[in-house]
JSON list of C-alpha atoms and ligand atoms in Angstrom, two decimals:
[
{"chain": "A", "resi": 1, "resn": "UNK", "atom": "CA", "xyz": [13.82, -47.47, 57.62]},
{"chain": "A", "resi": 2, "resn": "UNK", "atom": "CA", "xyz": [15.35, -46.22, 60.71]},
{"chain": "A", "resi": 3, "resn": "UNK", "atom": "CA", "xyz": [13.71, -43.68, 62.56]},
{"chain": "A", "resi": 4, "resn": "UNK", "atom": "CA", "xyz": [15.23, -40.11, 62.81]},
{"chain": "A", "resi": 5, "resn": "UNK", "atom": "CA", "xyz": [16.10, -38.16, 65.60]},
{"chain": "A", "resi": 6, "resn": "UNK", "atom": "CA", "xyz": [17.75, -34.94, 64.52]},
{"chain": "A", "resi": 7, "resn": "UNK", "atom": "CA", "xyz": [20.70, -33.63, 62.72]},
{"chain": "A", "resi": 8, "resn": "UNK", "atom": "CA", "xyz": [24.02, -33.16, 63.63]},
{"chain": "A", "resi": 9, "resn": "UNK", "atom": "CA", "xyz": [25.10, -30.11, 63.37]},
{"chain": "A", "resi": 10, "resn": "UNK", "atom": "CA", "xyz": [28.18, -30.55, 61.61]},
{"chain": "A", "resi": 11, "resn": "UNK", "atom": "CA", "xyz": [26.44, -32.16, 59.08]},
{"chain": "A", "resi": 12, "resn": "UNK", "atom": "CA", "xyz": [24.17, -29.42, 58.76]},
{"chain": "A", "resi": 13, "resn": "UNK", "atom": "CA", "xyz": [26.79, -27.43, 58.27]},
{"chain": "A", "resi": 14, "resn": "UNK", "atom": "CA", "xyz": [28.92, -29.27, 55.74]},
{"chain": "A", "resi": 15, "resn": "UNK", "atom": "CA", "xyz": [25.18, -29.08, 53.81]},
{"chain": "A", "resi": 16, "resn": "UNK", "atom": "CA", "xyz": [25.44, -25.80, 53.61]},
{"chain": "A", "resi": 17, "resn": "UNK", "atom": "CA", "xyz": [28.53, -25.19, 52.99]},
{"chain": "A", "resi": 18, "resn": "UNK", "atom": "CA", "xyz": [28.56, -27.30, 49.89]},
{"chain": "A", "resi": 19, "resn": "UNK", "atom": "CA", "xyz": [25.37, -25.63, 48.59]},
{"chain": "A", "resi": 20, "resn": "UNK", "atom": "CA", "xyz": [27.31, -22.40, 48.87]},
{"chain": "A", "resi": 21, "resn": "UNK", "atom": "CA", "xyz": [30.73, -24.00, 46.72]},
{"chain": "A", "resi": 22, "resn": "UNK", "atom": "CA", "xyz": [28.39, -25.57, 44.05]},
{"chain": "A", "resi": 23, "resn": "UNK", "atom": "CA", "xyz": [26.08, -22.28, 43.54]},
{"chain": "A", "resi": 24, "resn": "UNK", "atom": "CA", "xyz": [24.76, -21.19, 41.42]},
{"chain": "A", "resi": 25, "resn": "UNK", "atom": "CA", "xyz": [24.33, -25.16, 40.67]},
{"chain": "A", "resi": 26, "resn": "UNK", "atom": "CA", "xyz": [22.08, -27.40, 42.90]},
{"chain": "A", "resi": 27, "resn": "UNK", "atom": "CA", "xyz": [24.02, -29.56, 45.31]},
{"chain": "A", "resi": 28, "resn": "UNK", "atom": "CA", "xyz": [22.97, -33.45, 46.41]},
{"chain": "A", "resi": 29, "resn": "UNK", "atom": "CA", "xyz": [23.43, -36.00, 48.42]},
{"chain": "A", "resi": 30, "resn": "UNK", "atom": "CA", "xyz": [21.86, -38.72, 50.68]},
{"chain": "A", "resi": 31, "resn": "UNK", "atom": "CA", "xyz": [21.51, -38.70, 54.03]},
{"chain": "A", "resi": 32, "resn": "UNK", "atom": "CA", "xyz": [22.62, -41.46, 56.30]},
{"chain": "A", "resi": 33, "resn": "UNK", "atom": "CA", "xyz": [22.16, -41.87, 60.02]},
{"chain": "A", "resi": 34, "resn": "UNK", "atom": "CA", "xyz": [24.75, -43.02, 62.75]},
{"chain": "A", "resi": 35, "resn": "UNK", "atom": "CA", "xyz": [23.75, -45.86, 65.47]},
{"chain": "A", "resi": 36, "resn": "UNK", "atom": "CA", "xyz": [21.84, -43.04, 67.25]},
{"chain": "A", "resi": 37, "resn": "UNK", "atom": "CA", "xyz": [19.47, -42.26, 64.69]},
{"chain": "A", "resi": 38, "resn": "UNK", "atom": "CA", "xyz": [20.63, -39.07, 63.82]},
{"chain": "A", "resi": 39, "resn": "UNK", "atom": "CA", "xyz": [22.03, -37.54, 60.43]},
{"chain": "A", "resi": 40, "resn": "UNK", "atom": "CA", "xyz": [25.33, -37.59, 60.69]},
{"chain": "A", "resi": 41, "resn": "UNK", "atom": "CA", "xyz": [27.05, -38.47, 57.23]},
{"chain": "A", "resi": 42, "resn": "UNK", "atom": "CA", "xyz": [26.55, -37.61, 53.43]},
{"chain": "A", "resi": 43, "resn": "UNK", "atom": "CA", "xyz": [26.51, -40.20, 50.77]},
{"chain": "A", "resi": 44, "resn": "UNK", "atom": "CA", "xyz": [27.71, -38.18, 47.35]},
{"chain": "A", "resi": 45, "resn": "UNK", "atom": "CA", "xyz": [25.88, -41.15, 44.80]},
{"chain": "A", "resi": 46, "resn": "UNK", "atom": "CA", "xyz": [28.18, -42.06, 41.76]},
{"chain": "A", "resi": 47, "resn": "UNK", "atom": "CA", "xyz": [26.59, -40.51, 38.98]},
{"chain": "A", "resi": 48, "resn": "UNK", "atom": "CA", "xyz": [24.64, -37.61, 40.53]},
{"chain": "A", "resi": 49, "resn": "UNK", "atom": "CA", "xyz": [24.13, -34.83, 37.81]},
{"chain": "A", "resi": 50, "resn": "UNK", "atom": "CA", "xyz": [24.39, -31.27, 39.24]},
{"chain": "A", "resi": 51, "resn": "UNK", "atom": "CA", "xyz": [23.01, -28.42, 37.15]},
{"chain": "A", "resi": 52, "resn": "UNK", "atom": "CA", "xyz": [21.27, -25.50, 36.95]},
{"chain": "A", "resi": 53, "resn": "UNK", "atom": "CA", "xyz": [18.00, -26.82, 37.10]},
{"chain": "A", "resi": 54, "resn": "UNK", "atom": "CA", "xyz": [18.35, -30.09, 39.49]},
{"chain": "A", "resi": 55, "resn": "UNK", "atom": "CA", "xyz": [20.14, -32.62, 41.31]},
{"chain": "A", "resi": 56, "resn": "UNK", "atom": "CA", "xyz": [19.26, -35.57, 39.35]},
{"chain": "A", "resi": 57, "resn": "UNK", "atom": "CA", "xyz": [19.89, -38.57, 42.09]},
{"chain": "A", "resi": 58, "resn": "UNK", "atom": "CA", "xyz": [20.65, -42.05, 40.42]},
{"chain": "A", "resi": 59, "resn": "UNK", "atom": "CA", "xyz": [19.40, -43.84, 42.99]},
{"chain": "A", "resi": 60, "resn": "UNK", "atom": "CA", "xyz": [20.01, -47.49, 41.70]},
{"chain": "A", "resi": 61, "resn": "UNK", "atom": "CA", "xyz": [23.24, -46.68, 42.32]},
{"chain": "A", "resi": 62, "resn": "UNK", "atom": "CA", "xyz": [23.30, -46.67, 45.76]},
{"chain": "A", "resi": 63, "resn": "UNK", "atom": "CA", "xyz": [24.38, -50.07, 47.56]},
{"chain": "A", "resi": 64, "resn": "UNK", "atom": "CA", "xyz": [21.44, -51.30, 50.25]},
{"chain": "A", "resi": 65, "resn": "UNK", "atom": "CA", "xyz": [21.95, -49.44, 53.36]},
{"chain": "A", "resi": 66, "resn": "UNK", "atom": "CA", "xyz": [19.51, -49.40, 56.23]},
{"chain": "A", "resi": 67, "resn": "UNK", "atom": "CA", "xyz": [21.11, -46.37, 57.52]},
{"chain": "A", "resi": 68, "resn": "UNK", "atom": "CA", "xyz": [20.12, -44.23, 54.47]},
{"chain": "A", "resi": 69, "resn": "UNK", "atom": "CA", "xyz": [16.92, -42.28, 55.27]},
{"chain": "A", "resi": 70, "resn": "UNK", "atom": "CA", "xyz": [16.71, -39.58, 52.92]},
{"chain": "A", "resi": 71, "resn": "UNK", "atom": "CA", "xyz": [18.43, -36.66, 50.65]},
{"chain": "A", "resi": 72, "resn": "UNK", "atom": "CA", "xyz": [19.23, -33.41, 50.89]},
{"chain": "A", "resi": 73, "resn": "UNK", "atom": "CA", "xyz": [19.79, -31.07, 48.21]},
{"chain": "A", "resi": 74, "resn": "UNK", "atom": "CA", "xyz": [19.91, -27.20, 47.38]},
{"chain": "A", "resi": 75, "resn": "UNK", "atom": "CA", "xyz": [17.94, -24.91, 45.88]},
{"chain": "A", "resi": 76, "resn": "UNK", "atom": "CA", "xyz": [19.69, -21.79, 44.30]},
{"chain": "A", "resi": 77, "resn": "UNK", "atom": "CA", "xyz": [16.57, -19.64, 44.13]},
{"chain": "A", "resi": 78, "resn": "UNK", "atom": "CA", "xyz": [16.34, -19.75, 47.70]},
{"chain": "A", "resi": 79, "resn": "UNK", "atom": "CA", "xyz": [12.93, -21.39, 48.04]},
{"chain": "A", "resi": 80, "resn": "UNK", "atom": "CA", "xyz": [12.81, -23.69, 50.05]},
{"chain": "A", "resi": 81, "resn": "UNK", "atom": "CA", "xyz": [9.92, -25.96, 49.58]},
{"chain": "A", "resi": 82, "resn": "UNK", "atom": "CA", "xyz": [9.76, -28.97, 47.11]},
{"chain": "A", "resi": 83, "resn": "UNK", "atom": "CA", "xyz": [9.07, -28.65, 43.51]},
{"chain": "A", "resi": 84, "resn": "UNK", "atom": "CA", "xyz": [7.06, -31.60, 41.77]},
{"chain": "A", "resi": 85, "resn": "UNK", "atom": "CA", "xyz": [9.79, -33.41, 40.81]},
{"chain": "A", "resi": 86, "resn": "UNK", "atom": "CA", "xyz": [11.04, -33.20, 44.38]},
{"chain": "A", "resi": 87, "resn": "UNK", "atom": "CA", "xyz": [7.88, -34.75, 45.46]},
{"chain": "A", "resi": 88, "resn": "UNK", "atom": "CA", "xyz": [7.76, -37.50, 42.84]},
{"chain": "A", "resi": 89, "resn": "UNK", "atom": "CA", "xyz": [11.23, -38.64, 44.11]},
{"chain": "A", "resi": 90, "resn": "UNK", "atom": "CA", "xyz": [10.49, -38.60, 47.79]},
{"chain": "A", "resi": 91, "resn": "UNK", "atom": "CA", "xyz": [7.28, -40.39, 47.28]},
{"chain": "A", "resi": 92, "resn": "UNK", "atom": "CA", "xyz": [9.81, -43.01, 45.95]},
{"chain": "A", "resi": 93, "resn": "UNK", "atom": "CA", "xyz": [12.38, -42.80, 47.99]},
{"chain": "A", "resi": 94, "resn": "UNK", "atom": "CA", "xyz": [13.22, -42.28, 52.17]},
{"chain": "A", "resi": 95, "resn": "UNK", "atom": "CA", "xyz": [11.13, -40.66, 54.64]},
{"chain": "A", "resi": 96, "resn": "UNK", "atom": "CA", "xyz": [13.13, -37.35, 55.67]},
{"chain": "A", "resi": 97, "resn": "UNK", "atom": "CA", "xyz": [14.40, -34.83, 52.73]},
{"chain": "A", "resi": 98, "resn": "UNK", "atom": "CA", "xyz": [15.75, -31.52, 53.38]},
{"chain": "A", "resi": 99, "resn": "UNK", "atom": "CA", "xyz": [16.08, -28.69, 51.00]},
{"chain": "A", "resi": 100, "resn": "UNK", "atom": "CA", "xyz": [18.38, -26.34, 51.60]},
{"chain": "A", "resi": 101, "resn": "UNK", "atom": "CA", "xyz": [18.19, -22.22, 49.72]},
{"chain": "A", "resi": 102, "resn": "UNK", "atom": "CA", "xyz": [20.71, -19.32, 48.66]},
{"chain": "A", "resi": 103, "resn": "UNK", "atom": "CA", "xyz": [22.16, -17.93, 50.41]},
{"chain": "A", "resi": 104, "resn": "UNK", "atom": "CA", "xyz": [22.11, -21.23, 52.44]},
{"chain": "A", "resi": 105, "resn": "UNK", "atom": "CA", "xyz": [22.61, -19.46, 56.00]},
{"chain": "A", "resi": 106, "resn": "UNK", "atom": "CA", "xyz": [22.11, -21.13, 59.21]},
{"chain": "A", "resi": 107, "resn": "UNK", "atom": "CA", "xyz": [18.17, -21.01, 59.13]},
{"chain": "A", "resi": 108, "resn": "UNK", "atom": "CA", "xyz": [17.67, -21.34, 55.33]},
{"chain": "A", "resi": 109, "resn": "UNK", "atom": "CA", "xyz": [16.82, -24.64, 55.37]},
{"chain": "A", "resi": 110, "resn": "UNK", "atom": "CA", "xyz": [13.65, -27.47, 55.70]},
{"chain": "A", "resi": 111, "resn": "UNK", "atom": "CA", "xyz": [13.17, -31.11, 56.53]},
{"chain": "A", "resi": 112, "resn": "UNK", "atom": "CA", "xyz": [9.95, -32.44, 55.00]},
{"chain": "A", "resi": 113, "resn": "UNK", "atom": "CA", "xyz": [8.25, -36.70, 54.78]},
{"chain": "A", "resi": 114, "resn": "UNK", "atom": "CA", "xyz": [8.01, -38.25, 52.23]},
{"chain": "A", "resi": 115, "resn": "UNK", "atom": "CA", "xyz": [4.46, -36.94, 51.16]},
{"chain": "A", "resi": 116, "resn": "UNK", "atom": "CA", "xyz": [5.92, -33.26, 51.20]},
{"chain": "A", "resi": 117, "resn": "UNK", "atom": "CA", "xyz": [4.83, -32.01, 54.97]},
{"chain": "A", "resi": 118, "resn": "UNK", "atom": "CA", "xyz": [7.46, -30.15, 56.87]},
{"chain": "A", "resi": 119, "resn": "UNK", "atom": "CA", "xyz": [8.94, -32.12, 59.61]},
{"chain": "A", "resi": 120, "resn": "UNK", "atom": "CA", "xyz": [10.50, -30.56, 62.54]},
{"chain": "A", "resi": 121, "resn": "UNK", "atom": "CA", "xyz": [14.33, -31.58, 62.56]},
{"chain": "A", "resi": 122, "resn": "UNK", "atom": "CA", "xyz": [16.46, -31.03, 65.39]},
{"chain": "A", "resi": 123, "resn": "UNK", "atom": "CA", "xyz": [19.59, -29.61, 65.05]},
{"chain": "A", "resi": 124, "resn": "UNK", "atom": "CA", "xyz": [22.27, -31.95, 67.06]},
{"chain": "A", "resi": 125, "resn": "UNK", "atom": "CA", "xyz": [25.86, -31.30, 68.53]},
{"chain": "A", "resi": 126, "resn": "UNK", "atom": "CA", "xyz": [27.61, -28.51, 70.50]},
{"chain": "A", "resi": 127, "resn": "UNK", "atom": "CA", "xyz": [29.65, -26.87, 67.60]},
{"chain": "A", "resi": 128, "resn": "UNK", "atom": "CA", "xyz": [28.72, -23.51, 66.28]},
{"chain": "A", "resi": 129, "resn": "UNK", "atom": "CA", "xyz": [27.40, -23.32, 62.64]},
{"chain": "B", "resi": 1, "resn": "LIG", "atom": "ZN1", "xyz": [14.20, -29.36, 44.45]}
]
């Protein structure tokens, strides 16, 4: 897997701002990085189920990427730390996931491994959020 150098802030923005459209449903997608190493494009997997209760990714759908490092999704209760299931998946899957919660401002966000532990993530670009 590639290693990861930040996010770009676009990105981090288009996160957000489909968390906010598909609320009070979870939003998900996978992250991909650019030649740089940095998050910079959303993968929306074919067969992603969004509801109340979770973004279920089906992962065997993706094609093999070495660019994919991850996935994001939302949490509408605003907490933003993993739940079980999150970990279970991550465990599986990637090595930087970032959950995003209502009311999905600027800030409310977090990038964790793939055994749970916050990572620091570092926002990218010269555009404003
Ligand atoms: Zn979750």
């Amino acid at each position: 897997m590639r290693r990861v150098k930040g996010i770009r802030k676009n990105t981090l923005k288009m996160i957000l701002e489909a968390s906010k459209d598909t609320y009070p449903n979870e939003f998900g997608a996978i992250l991909r990085v650019d030649d740089d190493g940095v998050i910079a494009e959303l993968l929306l997997v074919p067969g992603t189920i969004q509801g109340e209760k979770s973004a279920i990714f089906q992962l065997h759908m993706l094609p093999p990427d070495f660019n994919v490092v991850g996935t994001i999704h939302s949490h509408p209760n605003g907490v933003c730390y993993p739940s079980e299931a999150d970990q279970h998946l991550w465990s599986k899957f990637g090595g930087v996931h970032i959950i995003c919660g209502h009311p999905y401002g600027p800030d409310n966000w977090r990038a964790f491994d793939n055994a749970g532990r916050e990572l620091e993530l570092e926002v990218m670009g010269v555009s404003r959020l």
